[in-house]
Short mmCIF file of N, CA and C in Angstrom, two decimals:
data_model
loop_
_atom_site.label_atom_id
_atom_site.label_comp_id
_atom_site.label_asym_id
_atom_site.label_seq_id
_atom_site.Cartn_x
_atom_site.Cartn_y
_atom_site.Cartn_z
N UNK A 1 -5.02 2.57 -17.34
CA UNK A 1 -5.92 3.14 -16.36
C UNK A 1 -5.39 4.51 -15.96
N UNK A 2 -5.99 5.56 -16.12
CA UNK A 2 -5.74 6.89 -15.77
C UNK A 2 -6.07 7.10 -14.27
N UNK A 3 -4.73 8.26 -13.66
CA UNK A 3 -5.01 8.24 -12.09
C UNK A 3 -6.10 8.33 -11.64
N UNK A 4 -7.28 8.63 -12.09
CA UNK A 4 -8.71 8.92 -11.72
C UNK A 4 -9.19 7.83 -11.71
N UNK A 5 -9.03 7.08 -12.40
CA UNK A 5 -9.92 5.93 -12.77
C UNK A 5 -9.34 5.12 -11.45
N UNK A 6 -8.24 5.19 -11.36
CA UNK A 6 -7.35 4.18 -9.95
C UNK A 6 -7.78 4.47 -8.78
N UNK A 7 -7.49 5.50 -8.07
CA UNK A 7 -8.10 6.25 -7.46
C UNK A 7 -9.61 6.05 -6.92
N UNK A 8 -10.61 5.65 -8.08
CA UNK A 8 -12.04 5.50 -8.12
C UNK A 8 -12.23 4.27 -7.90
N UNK A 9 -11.23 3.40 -8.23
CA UNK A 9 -11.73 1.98 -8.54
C UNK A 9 -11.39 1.54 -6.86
N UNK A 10 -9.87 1.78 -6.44
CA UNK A 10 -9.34 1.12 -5.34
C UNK A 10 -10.06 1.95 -3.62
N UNK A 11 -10.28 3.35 -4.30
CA UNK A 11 -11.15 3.74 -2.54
C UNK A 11 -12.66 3.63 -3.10
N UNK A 12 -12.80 4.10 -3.62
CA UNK A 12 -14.46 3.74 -3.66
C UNK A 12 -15.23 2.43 -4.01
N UNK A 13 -15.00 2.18 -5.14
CA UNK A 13 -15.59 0.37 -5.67
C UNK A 13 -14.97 -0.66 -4.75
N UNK A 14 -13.80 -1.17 -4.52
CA UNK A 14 -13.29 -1.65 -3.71
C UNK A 14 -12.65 -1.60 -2.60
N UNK A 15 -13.55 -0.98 -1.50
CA UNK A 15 -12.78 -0.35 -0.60
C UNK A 15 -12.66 -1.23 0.50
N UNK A 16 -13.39 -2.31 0.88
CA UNK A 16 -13.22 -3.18 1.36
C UNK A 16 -12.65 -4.55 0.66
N UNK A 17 -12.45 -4.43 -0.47
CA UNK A 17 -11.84 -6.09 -0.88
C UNK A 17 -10.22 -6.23 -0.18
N UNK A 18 -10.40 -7.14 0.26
CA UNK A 18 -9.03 -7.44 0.42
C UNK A 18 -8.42 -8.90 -0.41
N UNK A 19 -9.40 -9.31 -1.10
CA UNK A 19 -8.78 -10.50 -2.19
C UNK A 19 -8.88 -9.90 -3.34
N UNK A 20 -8.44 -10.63 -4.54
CA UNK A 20 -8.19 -10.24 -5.67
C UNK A 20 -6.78 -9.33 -5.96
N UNK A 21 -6.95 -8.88 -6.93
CA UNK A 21 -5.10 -8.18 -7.12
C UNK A 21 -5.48 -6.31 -7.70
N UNK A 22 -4.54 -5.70 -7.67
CA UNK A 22 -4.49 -4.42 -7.88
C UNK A 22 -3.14 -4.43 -8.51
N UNK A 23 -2.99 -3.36 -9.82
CA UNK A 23 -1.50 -3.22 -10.44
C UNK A 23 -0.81 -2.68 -10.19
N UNK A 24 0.15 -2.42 -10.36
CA UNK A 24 1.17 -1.34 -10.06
C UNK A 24 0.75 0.24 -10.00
N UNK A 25 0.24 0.24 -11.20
CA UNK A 25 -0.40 2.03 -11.58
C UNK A 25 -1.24 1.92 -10.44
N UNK A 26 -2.32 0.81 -9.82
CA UNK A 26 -3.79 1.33 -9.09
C UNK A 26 -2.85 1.59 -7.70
N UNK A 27 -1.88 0.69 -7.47
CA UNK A 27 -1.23 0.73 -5.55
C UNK A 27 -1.12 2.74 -5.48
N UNK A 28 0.06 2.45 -6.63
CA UNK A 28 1.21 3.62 -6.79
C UNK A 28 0.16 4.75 -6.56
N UNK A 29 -0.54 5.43 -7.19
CA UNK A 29 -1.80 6.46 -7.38
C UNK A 29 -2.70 6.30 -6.38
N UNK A 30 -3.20 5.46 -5.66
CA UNK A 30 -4.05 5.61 -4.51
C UNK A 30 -2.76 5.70 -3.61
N UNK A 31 -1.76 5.11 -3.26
CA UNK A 31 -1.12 5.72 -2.00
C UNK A 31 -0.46 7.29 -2.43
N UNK A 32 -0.35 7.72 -3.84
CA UNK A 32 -0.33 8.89 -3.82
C UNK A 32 -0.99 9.62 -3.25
N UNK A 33 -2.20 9.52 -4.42
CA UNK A 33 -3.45 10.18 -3.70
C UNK A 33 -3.86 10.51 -2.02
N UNK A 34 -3.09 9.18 -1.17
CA UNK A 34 -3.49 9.24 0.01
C UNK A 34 -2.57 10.26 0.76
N UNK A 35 -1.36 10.47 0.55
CA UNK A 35 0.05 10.69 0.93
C UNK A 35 -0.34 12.29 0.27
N UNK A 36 -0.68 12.84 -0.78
CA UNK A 36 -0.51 14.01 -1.37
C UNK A 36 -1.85 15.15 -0.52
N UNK A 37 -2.55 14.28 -0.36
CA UNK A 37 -3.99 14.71 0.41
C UNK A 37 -3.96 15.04 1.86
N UNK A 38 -2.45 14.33 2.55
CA UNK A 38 -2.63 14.04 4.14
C UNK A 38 -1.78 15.40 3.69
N UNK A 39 -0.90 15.69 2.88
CA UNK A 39 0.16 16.54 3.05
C UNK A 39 -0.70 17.90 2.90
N UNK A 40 -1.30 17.85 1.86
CA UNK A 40 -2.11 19.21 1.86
C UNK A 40 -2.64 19.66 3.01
N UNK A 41 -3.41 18.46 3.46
CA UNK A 41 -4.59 18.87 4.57
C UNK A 41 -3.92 19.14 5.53
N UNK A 42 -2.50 18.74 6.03
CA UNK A 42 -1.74 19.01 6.98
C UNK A 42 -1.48 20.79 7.12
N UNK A 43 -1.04 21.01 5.63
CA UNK A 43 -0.64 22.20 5.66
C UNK A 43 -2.13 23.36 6.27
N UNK A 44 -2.76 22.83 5.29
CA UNK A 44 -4.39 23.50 5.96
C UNK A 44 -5.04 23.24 7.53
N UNK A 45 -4.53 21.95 7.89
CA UNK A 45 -5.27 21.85 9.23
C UNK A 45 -5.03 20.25 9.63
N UNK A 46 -4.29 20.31 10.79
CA UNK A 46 -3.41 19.03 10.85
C UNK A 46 -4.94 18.44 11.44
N UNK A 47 -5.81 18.42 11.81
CA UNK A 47 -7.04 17.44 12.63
C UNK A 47 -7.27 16.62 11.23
N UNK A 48 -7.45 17.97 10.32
CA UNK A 48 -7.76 17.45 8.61
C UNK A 48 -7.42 16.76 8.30
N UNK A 49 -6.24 16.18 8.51
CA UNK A 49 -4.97 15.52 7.42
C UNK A 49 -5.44 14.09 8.54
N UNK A 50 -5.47 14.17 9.87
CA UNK A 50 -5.56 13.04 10.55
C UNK A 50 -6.53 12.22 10.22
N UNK A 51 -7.82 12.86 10.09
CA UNK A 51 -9.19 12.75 9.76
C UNK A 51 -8.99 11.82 8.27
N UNK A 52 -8.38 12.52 7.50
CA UNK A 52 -7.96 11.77 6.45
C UNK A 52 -7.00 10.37 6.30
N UNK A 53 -6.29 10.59 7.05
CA UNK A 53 -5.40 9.49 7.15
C UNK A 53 -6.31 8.12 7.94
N UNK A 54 -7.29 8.15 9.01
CA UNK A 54 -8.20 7.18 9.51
C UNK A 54 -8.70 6.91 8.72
N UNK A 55 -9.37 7.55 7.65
CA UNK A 55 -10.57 7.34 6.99
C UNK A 55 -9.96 6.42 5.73
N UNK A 56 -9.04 6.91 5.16
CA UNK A 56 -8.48 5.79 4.20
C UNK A 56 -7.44 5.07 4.41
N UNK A 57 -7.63 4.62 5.94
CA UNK A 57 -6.39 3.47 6.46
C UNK A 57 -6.90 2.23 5.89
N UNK A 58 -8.19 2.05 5.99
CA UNK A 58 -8.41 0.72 5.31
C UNK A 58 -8.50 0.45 3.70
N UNK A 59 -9.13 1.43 2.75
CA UNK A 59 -8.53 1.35 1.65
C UNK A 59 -7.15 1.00 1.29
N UNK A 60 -6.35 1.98 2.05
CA UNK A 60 -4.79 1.86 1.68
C UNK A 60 -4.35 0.23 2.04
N UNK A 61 -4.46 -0.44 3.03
CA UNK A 61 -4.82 -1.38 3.38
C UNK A 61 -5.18 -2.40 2.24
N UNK A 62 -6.26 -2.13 2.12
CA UNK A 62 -6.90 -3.38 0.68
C UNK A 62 -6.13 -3.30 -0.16
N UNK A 63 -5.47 -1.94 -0.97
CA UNK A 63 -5.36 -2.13 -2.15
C UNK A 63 -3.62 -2.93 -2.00
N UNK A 64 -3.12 -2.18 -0.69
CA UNK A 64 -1.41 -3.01 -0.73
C UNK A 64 -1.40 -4.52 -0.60
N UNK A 65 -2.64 -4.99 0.07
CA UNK A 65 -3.03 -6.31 0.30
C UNK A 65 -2.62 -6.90 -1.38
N UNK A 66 -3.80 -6.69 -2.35
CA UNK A 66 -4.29 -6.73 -3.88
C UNK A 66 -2.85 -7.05 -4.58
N UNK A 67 -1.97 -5.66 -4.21
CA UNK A 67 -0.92 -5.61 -5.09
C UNK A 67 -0.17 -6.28 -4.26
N UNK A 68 0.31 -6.61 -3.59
CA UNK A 68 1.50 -7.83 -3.02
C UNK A 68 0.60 -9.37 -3.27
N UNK A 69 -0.04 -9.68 -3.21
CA UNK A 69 -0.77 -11.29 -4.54
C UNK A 69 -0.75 -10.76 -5.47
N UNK A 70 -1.12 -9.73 -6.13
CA UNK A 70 -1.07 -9.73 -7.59
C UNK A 70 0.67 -9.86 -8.22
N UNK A 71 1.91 -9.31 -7.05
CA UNK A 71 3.30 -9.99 -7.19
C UNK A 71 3.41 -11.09 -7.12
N UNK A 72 2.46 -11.85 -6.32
CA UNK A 72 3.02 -13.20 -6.00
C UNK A 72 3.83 -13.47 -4.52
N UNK A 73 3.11 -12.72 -4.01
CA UNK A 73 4.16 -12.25 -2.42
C UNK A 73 2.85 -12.44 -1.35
N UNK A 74 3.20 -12.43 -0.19
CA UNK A 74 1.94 -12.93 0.86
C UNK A 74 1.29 -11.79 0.90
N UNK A 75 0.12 -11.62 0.68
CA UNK A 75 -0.67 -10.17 1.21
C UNK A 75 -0.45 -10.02 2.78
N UNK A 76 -0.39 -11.09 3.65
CA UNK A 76 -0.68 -10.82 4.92
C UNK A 76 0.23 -10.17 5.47
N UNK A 77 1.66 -9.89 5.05
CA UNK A 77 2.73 -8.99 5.29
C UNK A 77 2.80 -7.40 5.34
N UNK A 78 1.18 -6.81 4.45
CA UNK A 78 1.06 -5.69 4.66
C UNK A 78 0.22 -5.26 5.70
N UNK A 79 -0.89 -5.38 6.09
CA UNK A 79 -1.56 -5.57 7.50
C UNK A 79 -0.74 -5.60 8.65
N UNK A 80 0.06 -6.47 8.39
CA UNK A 80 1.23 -6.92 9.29
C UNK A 80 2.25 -6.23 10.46
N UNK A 81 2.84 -5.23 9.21
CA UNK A 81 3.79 -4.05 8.80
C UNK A 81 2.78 -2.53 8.98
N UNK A 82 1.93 -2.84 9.20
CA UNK A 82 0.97 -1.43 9.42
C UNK A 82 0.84 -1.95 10.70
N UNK A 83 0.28 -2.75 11.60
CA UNK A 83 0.01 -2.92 12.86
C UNK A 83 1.45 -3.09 13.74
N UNK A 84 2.13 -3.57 12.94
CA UNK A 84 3.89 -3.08 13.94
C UNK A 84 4.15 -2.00 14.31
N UNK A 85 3.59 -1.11 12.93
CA UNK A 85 4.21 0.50 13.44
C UNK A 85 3.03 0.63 14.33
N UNK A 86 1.83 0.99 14.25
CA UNK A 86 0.73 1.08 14.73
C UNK A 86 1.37 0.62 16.50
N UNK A 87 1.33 -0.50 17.02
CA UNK A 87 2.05 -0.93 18.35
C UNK A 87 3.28 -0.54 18.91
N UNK A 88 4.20 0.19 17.93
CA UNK A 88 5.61 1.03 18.02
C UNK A 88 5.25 2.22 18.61
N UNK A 89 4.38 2.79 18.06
CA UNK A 89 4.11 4.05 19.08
C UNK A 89 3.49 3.71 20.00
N UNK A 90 2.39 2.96 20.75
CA UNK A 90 2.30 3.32 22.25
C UNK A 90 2.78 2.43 23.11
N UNK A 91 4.17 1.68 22.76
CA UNK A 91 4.55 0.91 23.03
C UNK A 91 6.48 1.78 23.23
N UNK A 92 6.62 2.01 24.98
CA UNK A 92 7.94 2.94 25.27
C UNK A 92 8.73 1.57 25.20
N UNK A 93 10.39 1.89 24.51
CA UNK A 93 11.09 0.61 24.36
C UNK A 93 12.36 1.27 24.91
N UNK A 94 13.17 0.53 25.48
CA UNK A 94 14.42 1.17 26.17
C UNK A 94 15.37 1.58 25.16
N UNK A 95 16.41 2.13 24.61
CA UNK A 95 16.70 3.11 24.17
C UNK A 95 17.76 2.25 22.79
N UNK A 96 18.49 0.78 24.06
CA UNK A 96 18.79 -0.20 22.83
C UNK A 96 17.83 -0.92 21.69
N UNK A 97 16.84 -1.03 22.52
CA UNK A 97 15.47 -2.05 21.57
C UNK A 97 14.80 -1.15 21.02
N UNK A 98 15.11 0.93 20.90
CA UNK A 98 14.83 1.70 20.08
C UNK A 98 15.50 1.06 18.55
N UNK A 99 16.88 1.44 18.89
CA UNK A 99 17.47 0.70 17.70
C UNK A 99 17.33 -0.45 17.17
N UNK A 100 17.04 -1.21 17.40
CA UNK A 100 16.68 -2.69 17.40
C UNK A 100 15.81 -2.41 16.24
N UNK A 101 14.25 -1.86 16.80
CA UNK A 101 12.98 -1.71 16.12
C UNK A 101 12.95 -0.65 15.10
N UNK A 102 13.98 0.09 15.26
CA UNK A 102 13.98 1.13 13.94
C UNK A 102 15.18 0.10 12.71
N UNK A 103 16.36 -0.77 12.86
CA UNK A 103 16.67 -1.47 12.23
C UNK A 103 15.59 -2.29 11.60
N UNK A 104 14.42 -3.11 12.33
CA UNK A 104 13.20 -4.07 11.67
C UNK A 104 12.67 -3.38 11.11
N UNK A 105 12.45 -2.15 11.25
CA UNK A 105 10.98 -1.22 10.80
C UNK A 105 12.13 -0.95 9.21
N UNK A 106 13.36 -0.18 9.10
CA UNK A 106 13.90 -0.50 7.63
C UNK A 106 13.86 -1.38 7.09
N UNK A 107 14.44 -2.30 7.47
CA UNK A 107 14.29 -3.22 6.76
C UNK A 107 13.11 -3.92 5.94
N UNK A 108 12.11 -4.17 7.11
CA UNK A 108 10.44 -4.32 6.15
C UNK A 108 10.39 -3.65 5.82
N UNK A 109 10.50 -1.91 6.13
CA UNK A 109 9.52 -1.33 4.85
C UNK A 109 10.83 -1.44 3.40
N UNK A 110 11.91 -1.13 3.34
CA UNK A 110 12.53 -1.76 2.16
C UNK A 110 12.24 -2.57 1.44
N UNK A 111 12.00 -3.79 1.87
CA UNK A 111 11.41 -5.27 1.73
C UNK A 111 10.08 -4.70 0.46
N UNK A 112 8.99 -4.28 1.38
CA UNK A 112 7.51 -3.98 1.00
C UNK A 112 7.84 -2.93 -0.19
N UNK A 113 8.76 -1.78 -0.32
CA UNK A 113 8.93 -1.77 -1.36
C UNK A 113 9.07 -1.84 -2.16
N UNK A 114 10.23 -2.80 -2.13
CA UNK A 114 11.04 -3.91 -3.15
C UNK A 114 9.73 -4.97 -3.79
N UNK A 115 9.32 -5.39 -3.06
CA UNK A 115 7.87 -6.06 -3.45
C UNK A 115 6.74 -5.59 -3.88
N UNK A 116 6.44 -4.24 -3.65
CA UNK A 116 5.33 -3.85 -4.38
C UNK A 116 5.45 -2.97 -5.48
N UNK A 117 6.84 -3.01 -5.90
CA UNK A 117 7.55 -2.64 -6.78
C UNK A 117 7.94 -3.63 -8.58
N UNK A 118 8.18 -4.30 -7.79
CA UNK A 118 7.82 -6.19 -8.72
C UNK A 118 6.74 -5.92 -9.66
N UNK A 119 6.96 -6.74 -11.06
CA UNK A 119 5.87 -6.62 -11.72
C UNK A 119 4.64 -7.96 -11.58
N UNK A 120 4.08 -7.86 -12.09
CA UNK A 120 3.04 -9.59 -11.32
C UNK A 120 3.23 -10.32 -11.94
N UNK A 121 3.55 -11.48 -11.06
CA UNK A 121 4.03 -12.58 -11.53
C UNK A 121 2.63 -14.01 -10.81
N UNK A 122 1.72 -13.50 -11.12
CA UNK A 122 0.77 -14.34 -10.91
C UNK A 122 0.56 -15.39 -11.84
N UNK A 123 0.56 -16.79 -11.51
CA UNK A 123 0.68 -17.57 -12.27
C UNK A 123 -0.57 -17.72 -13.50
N UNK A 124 -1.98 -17.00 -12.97
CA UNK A 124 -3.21 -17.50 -13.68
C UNK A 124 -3.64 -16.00 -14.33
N UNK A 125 -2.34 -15.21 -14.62
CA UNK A 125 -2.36 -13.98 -15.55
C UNK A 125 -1.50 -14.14 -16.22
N UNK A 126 -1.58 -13.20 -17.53
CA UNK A 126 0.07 -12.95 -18.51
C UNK A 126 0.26 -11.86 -18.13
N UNK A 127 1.67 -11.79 -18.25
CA UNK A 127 2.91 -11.18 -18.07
C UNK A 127 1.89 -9.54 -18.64
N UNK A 128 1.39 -8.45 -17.59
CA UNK A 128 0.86 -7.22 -18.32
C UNK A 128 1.61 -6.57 -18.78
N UNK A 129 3.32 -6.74 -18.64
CA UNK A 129 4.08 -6.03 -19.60
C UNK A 129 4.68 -6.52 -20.89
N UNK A 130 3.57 -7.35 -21.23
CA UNK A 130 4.18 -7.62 -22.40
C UNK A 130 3.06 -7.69 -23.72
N UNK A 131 2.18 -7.50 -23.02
CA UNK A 131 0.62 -6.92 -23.65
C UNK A 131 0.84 -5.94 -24.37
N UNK A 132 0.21 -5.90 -25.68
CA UNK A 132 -0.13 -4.88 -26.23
C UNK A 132 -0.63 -3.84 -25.74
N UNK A 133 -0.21 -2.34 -25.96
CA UNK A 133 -0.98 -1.16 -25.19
C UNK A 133 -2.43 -0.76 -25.50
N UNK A 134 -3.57 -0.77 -24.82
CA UNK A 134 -4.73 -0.72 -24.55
C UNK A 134 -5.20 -2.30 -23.90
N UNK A 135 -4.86 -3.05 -24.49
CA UNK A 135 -5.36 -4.49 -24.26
C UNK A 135 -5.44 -4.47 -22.77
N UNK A 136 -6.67 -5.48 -22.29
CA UNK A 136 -6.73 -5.62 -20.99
C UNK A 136 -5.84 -7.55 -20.93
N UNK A 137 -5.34 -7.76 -19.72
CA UNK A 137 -5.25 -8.83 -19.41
C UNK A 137 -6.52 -9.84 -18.86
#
């Protein structure tokens, strides 16, 4: 799947699914895409970049959902991990339970990397790295 095609498939065609699975290439390239776009628009006009970042919170959303089941890992951990930070900011914490919550906040997002990093190990697919190149699973 070429970045375009990923890109197309995970914000536009499926921009609300939150079941089913997404691969490695579709996560990786739409949170590019999302991350390379906020950065531009930042540089051009930070309302821009914000504007952008609302608008494909829920895509980004679906597709990390997709790809943590398509590992074999709980989807509900990414939702999860977005509404922690999300409650971290308007939420003032005294200066020890700063540290506290910036120790949890590494650690999951480490975690979520480490996991959406994994290749899929879904039991009712084969192994896509071991597929012939073009072949679909």
């Amino acid at each position: 799947m070429t970045p375009f095609e990923a890109i197309h498939t995970d914000v536009v065609k499926r921009t609300l699914d939150f079941s089913g699975r997404s691969s490695r290439s579709e996560y990786w390239w739409t949170s590019g895409a999302i991350i390379v776009g906020a950065l531009l628009l930042l540089i051009l006009h930070p309302f821009a970049a914000d504007v952008w970042v609302v608008v494909l919170y829920v895509p980004g959303i679906a597709v990390g959902m997709r790809r943590l089941r398509d590992g074999g890992y709980p989807a509900w951990v990414y939702p999860l991990y977005w509404a922690y930070g999300l409650v971290g900011v308007f939420i003032a914490l005294p200066p020890l339970l700063q540290i506290a919550d910036g120790v949890l906040s590494t650690f999951l997002a480490l975690l979520l990397v480490w996991w959406l990093t994994r290749p899929s190990k879904t039991p009712y697919s084969p192994d896509i790295t071991t597929l012939p190149r073009g072949s679909q699973p």
